[in-house]
């Protein structure tokens, strides 16, 4: 029996459903569901029953809930006591990886609110390439990431809460001679500048070329280790690139880049909050996640906002509390 499992039980009892509990905890429903199943396996007895309106506790679950509430209350008191010591003058740090298009849209809404709420916490941001961020998350040098969610086989030791899905597109500078191209076959003699970690090369090239039966022009593909460097080269040269649609729709790029009207379509990606599995986030991380979700929902509720309209139409929002309970 583990502490996080007891916390899940107490939160589900308080919120009335796994969906609401996951939202309160800043976790995915799958993570909470798995934790509760493991708790029932350990207890060797059913603790929960599901009905049309949510979750109910069995008699055994009700009895265990009393202990779970006591344990979680004591842990909360311990965390608050430690927080008082930290707040007495020591500076804390919160390290966050952020994918570029999120950095150019929602981040500016989150940071001022976070600084007002936790002025003693120093923020540290990193570009959100998942292949580089995931090792940092596992080792503890990165607290959380708001970026692309990798396939399951790359998520060992991590958990994710999906927030957005988006498509990829081929881009060029405004006025590029290939701006009217309709097929990748027309672009094989052009130079490309891509932003990815070297270990992601095969996956990126398969999404861009391989899945369409086209051999990548490898001697024409170049690597930029930062998104800003890649975008500068695309804007100032005839190099092509492969970008998330929402990045192209940001205010700073919308009038400088053009998405090519290609017949080919590319696999979509998920963006969400990624952090270490089976670990309760620190108060600063919880606050940042909550403020980010608030900003996301405000964004969705303001579809005609001039700063957001173009980006919003290029993504599909996934409310972490919108899916039915598992």
Short mmCIF file of C-alpha atoms in Angstrom, two decimals:
data_model
loop_
_atom_site.label_atom_id
_atom_site.label_comp_id
_atom_site.label_asym_id
_atom_site.label_seq_id
_atom_site.Cartn_x
_atom_site.Cartn_y
_atom_site.Cartn_z
CA UNK A 1 0.00 0.00 0.00
CA UNK A 2 1.58 3.25 -1.17
CA UNK A 3 1.00 6.85 -0.12
CA UNK A 4 0.05 8.05 -3.60
CA UNK A 5 -2.61 5.32 -3.82
CA UNK A 6 -4.15 6.48 -0.55
CA UNK A 7 -4.09 10.05 -1.83
CA UNK A 8 -5.94 8.95 -4.97
CA UNK A 9 -8.58 7.20 -2.86
CA UNK A 10 -9.11 10.23 -0.61
CA UNK A 11 -9.33 12.59 -3.59
CA UNK A 12 -11.80 10.38 -5.48
CA UNK A 13 -13.98 10.22 -2.37
CA UNK A 14 -13.85 14.01 -2.01
CA UNK A 15 -14.44 14.80 -5.70
CA UNK A 16 -16.92 12.04 -6.52
CA UNK A 17 -15.32 10.82 -9.74
CA UNK A 18 -11.98 9.78 -11.17
CA UNK A 19 -12.22 12.54 -13.74
CA UNK A 20 -12.60 15.27 -11.11
CA UNK A 21 -9.96 13.67 -8.89
CA UNK A 22 -7.45 13.56 -11.75
CA UNK A 23 -8.08 17.23 -12.47
CA UNK A 24 -7.62 18.12 -8.81
CA UNK A 25 -4.38 16.14 -8.59
CA UNK A 26 -3.02 17.42 -11.90
CA UNK A 27 -2.79 13.85 -13.23
CA UNK A 28 -4.26 11.90 -16.11
CA UNK A 29 -7.32 9.74 -15.46
CA UNK A 30 -5.34 6.69 -16.56
CA UNK A 31 -2.75 7.31 -13.85
CA UNK A 32 -5.38 7.64 -11.10
CA UNK A 33 -7.28 4.60 -12.37
CA UNK A 34 -4.11 2.49 -12.42
CA UNK A 35 -3.18 3.57 -8.90
CA UNK A 36 -6.61 2.62 -7.57
CA UNK A 37 -6.49 -0.75 -9.31
CA UNK A 38 -3.11 -1.44 -7.73
CA UNK A 39 -4.53 -0.47 -4.34
CA UNK A 40 -7.45 -2.90 -4.77
CA UNK A 41 -5.05 -5.64 -5.88
CA UNK A 42 -2.97 -5.10 -2.75
CA UNK A 43 -6.09 -5.00 -0.54
CA UNK A 44 -7.48 -8.15 -2.21
CA UNK A 45 -10.98 -6.67 -1.98
CA UNK A 46 -13.09 -4.24 -3.98
CA UNK A 47 -12.83 -0.68 -2.67
CA UNK A 48 -14.84 1.17 -5.34
CA UNK A 49 -18.03 0.68 -7.30
CA UNK A 50 -18.85 2.59 -10.46
CA UNK A 51 -22.29 3.94 -11.32
CA UNK A 52 -23.77 6.36 -13.80
CA UNK A 53 -22.99 9.44 -11.73
CA UNK A 54 -19.42 8.60 -10.74
CA UNK A 55 -17.71 6.53 -8.05
CA UNK A 56 -18.90 5.12 -4.70
CA UNK A 57 -16.87 3.41 -1.99
CA UNK A 58 -17.64 -0.10 -0.79
CA UNK A 59 -17.77 -0.71 2.99
CA UNK A 60 -14.11 -1.77 2.86
CA UNK A 61 -13.31 1.36 0.88
CA UNK A 62 -15.10 3.55 3.41
CA UNK A 63 -13.07 2.06 6.25
CA UNK A 64 -9.80 2.49 4.39
CA UNK A 65 -10.80 6.06 3.51
CA UNK A 66 -10.63 7.05 7.18
CA UNK A 67 -6.99 5.98 7.30
CA UNK A 68 -6.25 7.49 3.89
CA UNK A 69 -7.62 10.86 4.97
CA UNK A 70 -5.54 10.73 8.15
CA UNK A 71 -2.37 9.90 6.22
CA UNK A 72 -2.92 12.56 3.56
CA UNK A 73 -3.74 15.19 6.19
CA UNK A 74 -0.51 14.42 8.05
CA UNK A 75 1.48 14.60 4.82
CA UNK A 76 -0.16 17.92 3.95
CA UNK A 77 0.76 19.30 7.36
CA UNK A 78 4.34 18.11 6.88
CA UNK A 79 4.54 19.74 3.44
CA UNK A 80 3.13 22.99 4.80
CA UNK A 81 5.65 22.96 7.65
CA UNK A 82 8.52 22.49 5.22
CA UNK A 83 7.09 25.18 2.94
CA UNK A 84 7.10 27.65 5.83
CA UNK A 85 10.80 26.98 6.32
CA UNK A 86 11.45 27.38 2.59
CA UNK A 87 9.42 30.57 2.44
CA UNK A 88 11.40 32.11 5.28
CA UNK A 89 13.99 33.37 2.82
CA UNK A 90 15.45 30.55 0.79
CA UNK A 91 14.91 30.81 -2.96
CA UNK A 92 13.27 27.83 -4.64
CA UNK A 93 13.62 26.87 -8.28
CA UNK A 94 11.09 25.45 -10.71
CA UNK A 95 12.53 24.07 -13.93
CA UNK A 96 10.09 23.76 -16.85
CA UNK A 97 10.52 22.57 -20.44
CA UNK A 98 8.20 24.36 -22.88
CA UNK A 99 7.58 23.67 -26.57
CA UNK A 100 8.09 26.82 -28.69
CA UNK A 101 4.52 27.49 -29.84
CA UNK A 102 3.27 27.23 -26.25
CA UNK A 103 6.08 29.55 -25.16
CA UNK A 104 4.86 32.13 -27.69
CA UNK A 105 1.20 31.96 -26.65
CA UNK A 106 0.10 30.76 -23.23
CA UNK A 107 3.35 31.10 -21.27
CA UNK A 108 3.09 34.89 -21.03
CA UNK A 109 -0.32 34.45 -19.38
CA UNK A 110 0.98 31.99 -16.81
CA UNK A 111 4.26 33.51 -15.66
CA UNK A 112 2.93 36.81 -14.18
CA UNK A 113 0.24 34.95 -12.23
CA UNK A 114 2.78 32.42 -10.99
CA UNK A 115 5.22 35.15 -9.91
CA UNK A 116 2.44 36.93 -8.02
CA UNK A 117 1.45 33.74 -6.22
CA UNK A 118 4.97 32.40 -5.49
CA UNK A 119 7.44 35.31 -5.57
CA UNK A 120 10.14 33.25 -3.81
CA UNK A 121 10.31 30.69 -6.66
CA UNK A 122 12.86 31.23 -9.41
CA UNK A 123 11.74 30.00 -12.83
CA UNK A 124 14.04 28.25 -15.28
CA UNK A 125 12.80 27.43 -18.80
CA UNK A 126 14.16 25.06 -21.45
CA UNK A 127 13.20 24.43 -25.08
CA UNK A 128 10.79 21.51 -25.03
CA UNK A 129 12.33 18.91 -27.34
CA UNK A 130 11.03 15.72 -25.74
CA UNK A 131 14.11 13.62 -26.52
CA UNK A 132 16.26 16.08 -24.57
CA UNK A 133 13.75 16.90 -21.84
CA UNK A 134 12.79 13.34 -20.88
CA UNK A 135 16.22 12.35 -19.49
CA UNK A 136 16.26 15.60 -17.49
CA UNK A 137 12.83 14.77 -16.08
CA UNK A 138 13.89 11.29 -15.04
CA UNK A 139 17.07 12.47 -13.34
CA UNK A 140 15.27 15.31 -11.56
CA UNK A 141 17.00 18.32 -13.15
CA UNK A 142 13.71 19.23 -14.87
CA UNK A 143 10.53 19.40 -12.80
CA UNK A 144 7.95 19.23 -15.55
CA UNK A 145 7.52 19.74 -19.26
CA UNK A 146 4.74 21.22 -21.36
CA UNK A 147 5.59 19.69 -24.68
CA UNK A 148 5.18 16.82 -27.08
CA UNK A 149 4.14 13.48 -25.57
CA UNK A 150 6.29 10.66 -26.91
CA UNK A 151 5.09 7.15 -27.84
CA UNK A 152 4.53 4.78 -24.93
CA UNK A 153 7.85 3.00 -25.37
CA UNK A 154 9.71 6.26 -24.65
CA UNK A 155 7.68 7.16 -21.55
CA UNK A 156 9.26 4.81 -19.01
CA UNK A 157 9.21 6.44 -15.59
CA UNK A 158 7.08 9.33 -16.84
CA UNK A 159 3.41 10.18 -17.02
CA UNK A 160 1.56 12.64 -19.22
CA UNK A 161 -1.66 14.64 -19.13
CA UNK A 162 -2.66 15.43 -22.77
CA UNK A 163 -3.83 18.99 -23.43
CA UNK A 164 -3.65 19.61 -27.19
CA UNK A 165 -3.31 17.75 -30.46
CA UNK A 166 -1.90 19.41 -33.56
CA UNK A 167 -0.77 18.68 -37.11
CA UNK A 168 2.60 19.28 -38.74
CA UNK A 169 3.17 21.25 -41.95
CA UNK A 170 5.99 22.13 -44.36
CA UNK A 171 6.86 25.83 -44.27
CA UNK A 172 8.88 28.37 -46.24
CA UNK A 173 9.49 32.10 -46.16
CA UNK A 174 6.85 34.38 -47.65
CA UNK A 175 7.56 34.66 -51.37
CA UNK A 176 9.55 31.42 -51.57
CA UNK A 177 9.73 30.06 -55.15
CA UNK A 178 8.18 26.76 -53.98
CA UNK A 179 5.35 28.36 -51.98
CA UNK A 180 2.73 26.93 -54.37
CA UNK A 181 4.15 23.39 -54.41
CA UNK A 182 1.52 20.65 -54.13
CA UNK A 183 3.75 17.61 -53.50
CA UNK A 184 6.90 16.69 -51.58
CA UNK A 185 8.31 15.36 -54.85
CA UNK A 186 8.69 19.00 -55.97
CA UNK A 187 10.87 19.82 -52.93
CA UNK A 188 13.62 17.20 -53.09
CA UNK A 189 16.17 19.60 -54.61
CA UNK A 190 15.68 22.18 -51.84
CA UNK A 191 17.66 22.48 -48.63
CA UNK A 192 15.84 21.74 -45.38
CA UNK A 193 16.57 22.95 -41.84
CA UNK A 194 14.91 20.88 -39.10
CA UNK A 195 14.85 21.17 -35.32
CA UNK A 196 15.03 17.79 -33.56
CA UNK A 197 17.28 15.84 -31.25
CA UNK A 198 19.59 13.50 -33.21
CA UNK A 199 17.91 10.40 -31.76
CA UNK A 200 14.59 11.61 -33.23
CA UNK A 201 15.98 11.84 -36.77
CA UNK A 202 14.50 8.56 -38.05
CA UNK A 203 11.04 9.32 -36.62
CA UNK A 204 10.96 12.85 -38.08
CA UNK A 205 12.15 11.76 -41.52
CA UNK A 206 9.62 8.91 -41.58
CA UNK A 207 6.76 11.30 -40.77
CA UNK A 208 7.96 13.83 -43.34
CA UNK A 209 9.07 11.53 -46.19
CA UNK A 210 9.10 7.80 -45.40
CA UNK A 211 5.38 7.28 -44.79
CA UNK A 212 4.74 8.75 -48.27
CA UNK A 213 7.16 6.36 -49.95
CA UNK A 214 9.71 9.10 -50.65
CA UNK A 215 13.42 8.69 -50.00
CA UNK A 216 14.62 11.66 -47.88
CA UNK A 217 17.17 13.93 -49.63
CA UNK A 218 19.64 13.29 -46.80
CA UNK A 219 22.44 15.49 -48.10
CA UNK A 220 20.01 18.42 -48.18
CA UNK A 221 18.68 18.00 -44.62
CA UNK A 222 20.39 20.12 -41.97
CA UNK A 223 19.91 20.23 -38.21
CA UNK A 224 19.35 23.28 -35.99
CA UNK A 225 19.63 22.67 -32.26
CA UNK A 226 17.24 25.48 -31.41
CA UNK A 227 13.82 26.40 -32.79
CA UNK A 228 14.72 30.10 -32.99
CA UNK A 229 17.80 29.38 -35.13
CA UNK A 230 15.74 27.15 -37.43
CA UNK A 231 13.03 29.79 -37.83
CA UNK A 232 15.55 32.56 -38.49
CA UNK A 233 17.11 30.57 -41.33
CA UNK A 234 13.73 29.73 -42.85
CA UNK A 235 12.71 33.39 -42.83
CA UNK A 236 15.99 34.69 -44.26
CA UNK A 237 16.93 31.97 -46.78
CA UNK A 238 15.24 29.58 -49.21
CA UNK A 239 15.53 26.66 -46.76
CA UNK A 240 12.34 24.71 -46.01
CA UNK A 241 11.29 23.31 -42.65
CA UNK A 242 8.75 21.06 -40.93
CA UNK A 243 6.83 22.75 -38.10
CA UNK A 244 3.79 22.43 -35.86
CA UNK A 245 0.84 24.27 -37.39
CA UNK A 246 0.26 26.33 -34.22
CA UNK A 247 3.84 27.64 -34.33
CA UNK A 248 3.27 28.93 -37.87
CA UNK A 249 0.07 30.66 -36.70
CA UNK A 250 1.69 32.63 -33.86
CA UNK A 251 1.62 36.42 -34.22
CA UNK A 252 5.38 36.68 -34.72
CA UNK A 253 5.42 34.22 -37.67
CA UNK A 254 2.02 34.39 -39.32
CA UNK A 255 3.05 37.14 -41.76
CA UNK A 256 6.57 35.79 -42.33
CA UNK A 257 6.06 32.11 -43.10
CA UNK A 258 3.76 30.25 -45.46
CA UNK A 259 2.51 26.68 -45.07
CA UNK A 260 2.85 24.86 -48.38
CA UNK A 261 -0.45 23.44 -49.77
CA UNK A 262 0.86 19.88 -50.09
CA UNK A 263 -1.32 16.86 -50.87
CA UNK A 264 0.59 14.81 -48.30
CA UNK A 265 -0.64 14.73 -44.71
CA UNK A 266 1.52 14.09 -41.66
CA UNK A 267 0.98 12.32 -38.37
CA UNK A 268 -0.38 14.57 -35.63
CA UNK A 269 1.21 15.01 -32.20
CA UNK A 270 -0.01 15.44 -28.65
CA UNK A 271 1.19 18.16 -26.28
CA UNK A 272 0.63 17.91 -22.57
CA UNK A 273 2.11 18.11 -19.09
CA UNK A 274 4.83 15.49 -18.69
CA UNK A 275 6.46 14.69 -15.35
CA UNK A 276 7.85 11.83 -13.30
CA UNK A 277 5.43 8.97 -12.68
CA UNK A 278 4.20 8.03 -9.21
CA UNK A 279 5.53 11.26 -7.74
CA UNK A 280 3.45 13.98 -6.14
CA UNK A 281 4.51 17.31 -7.68
CA UNK A 282 5.96 19.94 -5.36
CA UNK A 283 3.69 22.87 -4.44
CA UNK A 284 5.40 25.16 -6.99
CA UNK A 285 4.89 22.62 -9.78
CA UNK A 286 1.26 22.08 -8.78
CA UNK A 287 0.66 25.82 -8.85
CA UNK A 288 2.28 26.19 -12.28
CA UNK A 289 0.20 23.34 -13.72
CA UNK A 290 -3.03 24.72 -12.27
CA UNK A 291 -2.33 28.21 -13.63
CA UNK A 292 -1.48 26.77 -17.03
CA UNK A 293 -4.77 24.84 -17.14
CA UNK A 294 -6.63 28.01 -16.17
CA UNK A 295 -4.92 29.92 -18.99
CA UNK A 296 -5.72 27.12 -21.45
CA UNK A 297 -9.41 27.13 -20.55
CA UNK A 298 -9.57 30.92 -20.72
CA UNK A 299 -7.95 30.68 -24.16
CA UNK A 300 -10.58 28.18 -25.29
CA UNK A 301 -13.36 30.43 -23.97
CA UNK A 302 -12.03 33.42 -25.95
CA UNK A 303 -11.92 32.10 -29.55
CA UNK A 304 -12.24 35.57 -31.08
CA UNK A 305 -9.33 37.09 -29.14
CA UNK A 306 -7.12 38.62 -31.90
CA UNK A 307 -3.90 37.27 -30.37
CA UNK A 308 -5.23 33.71 -30.12
CA UNK A 309 -7.71 33.16 -32.94
CA UNK A 310 -5.26 31.88 -35.54
CA UNK A 311 -3.39 29.57 -33.17
CA UNK A 312 -6.56 28.24 -31.60
CA UNK A 313 -7.98 27.13 -34.93
CA UNK A 314 -4.82 25.07 -35.59
CA UNK A 315 -5.05 22.89 -32.47
CA UNK A 316 -7.59 20.60 -30.87
CA UNK A 317 -7.92 21.18 -27.15
CA UNK A 318 -8.18 18.15 -24.89
CA UNK A 319 -9.66 19.10 -21.54
CA UNK A 320 -7.99 16.74 -19.05
CA UNK A 321 -11.31 16.40 -17.26
CA UNK A 322 -13.50 15.96 -20.33
CA UNK A 323 -13.17 12.24 -20.99
CA UNK A 324 -15.49 9.74 -19.27
CA UNK A 325 -14.20 8.02 -16.15
CA UNK A 326 -12.05 4.97 -16.75
#
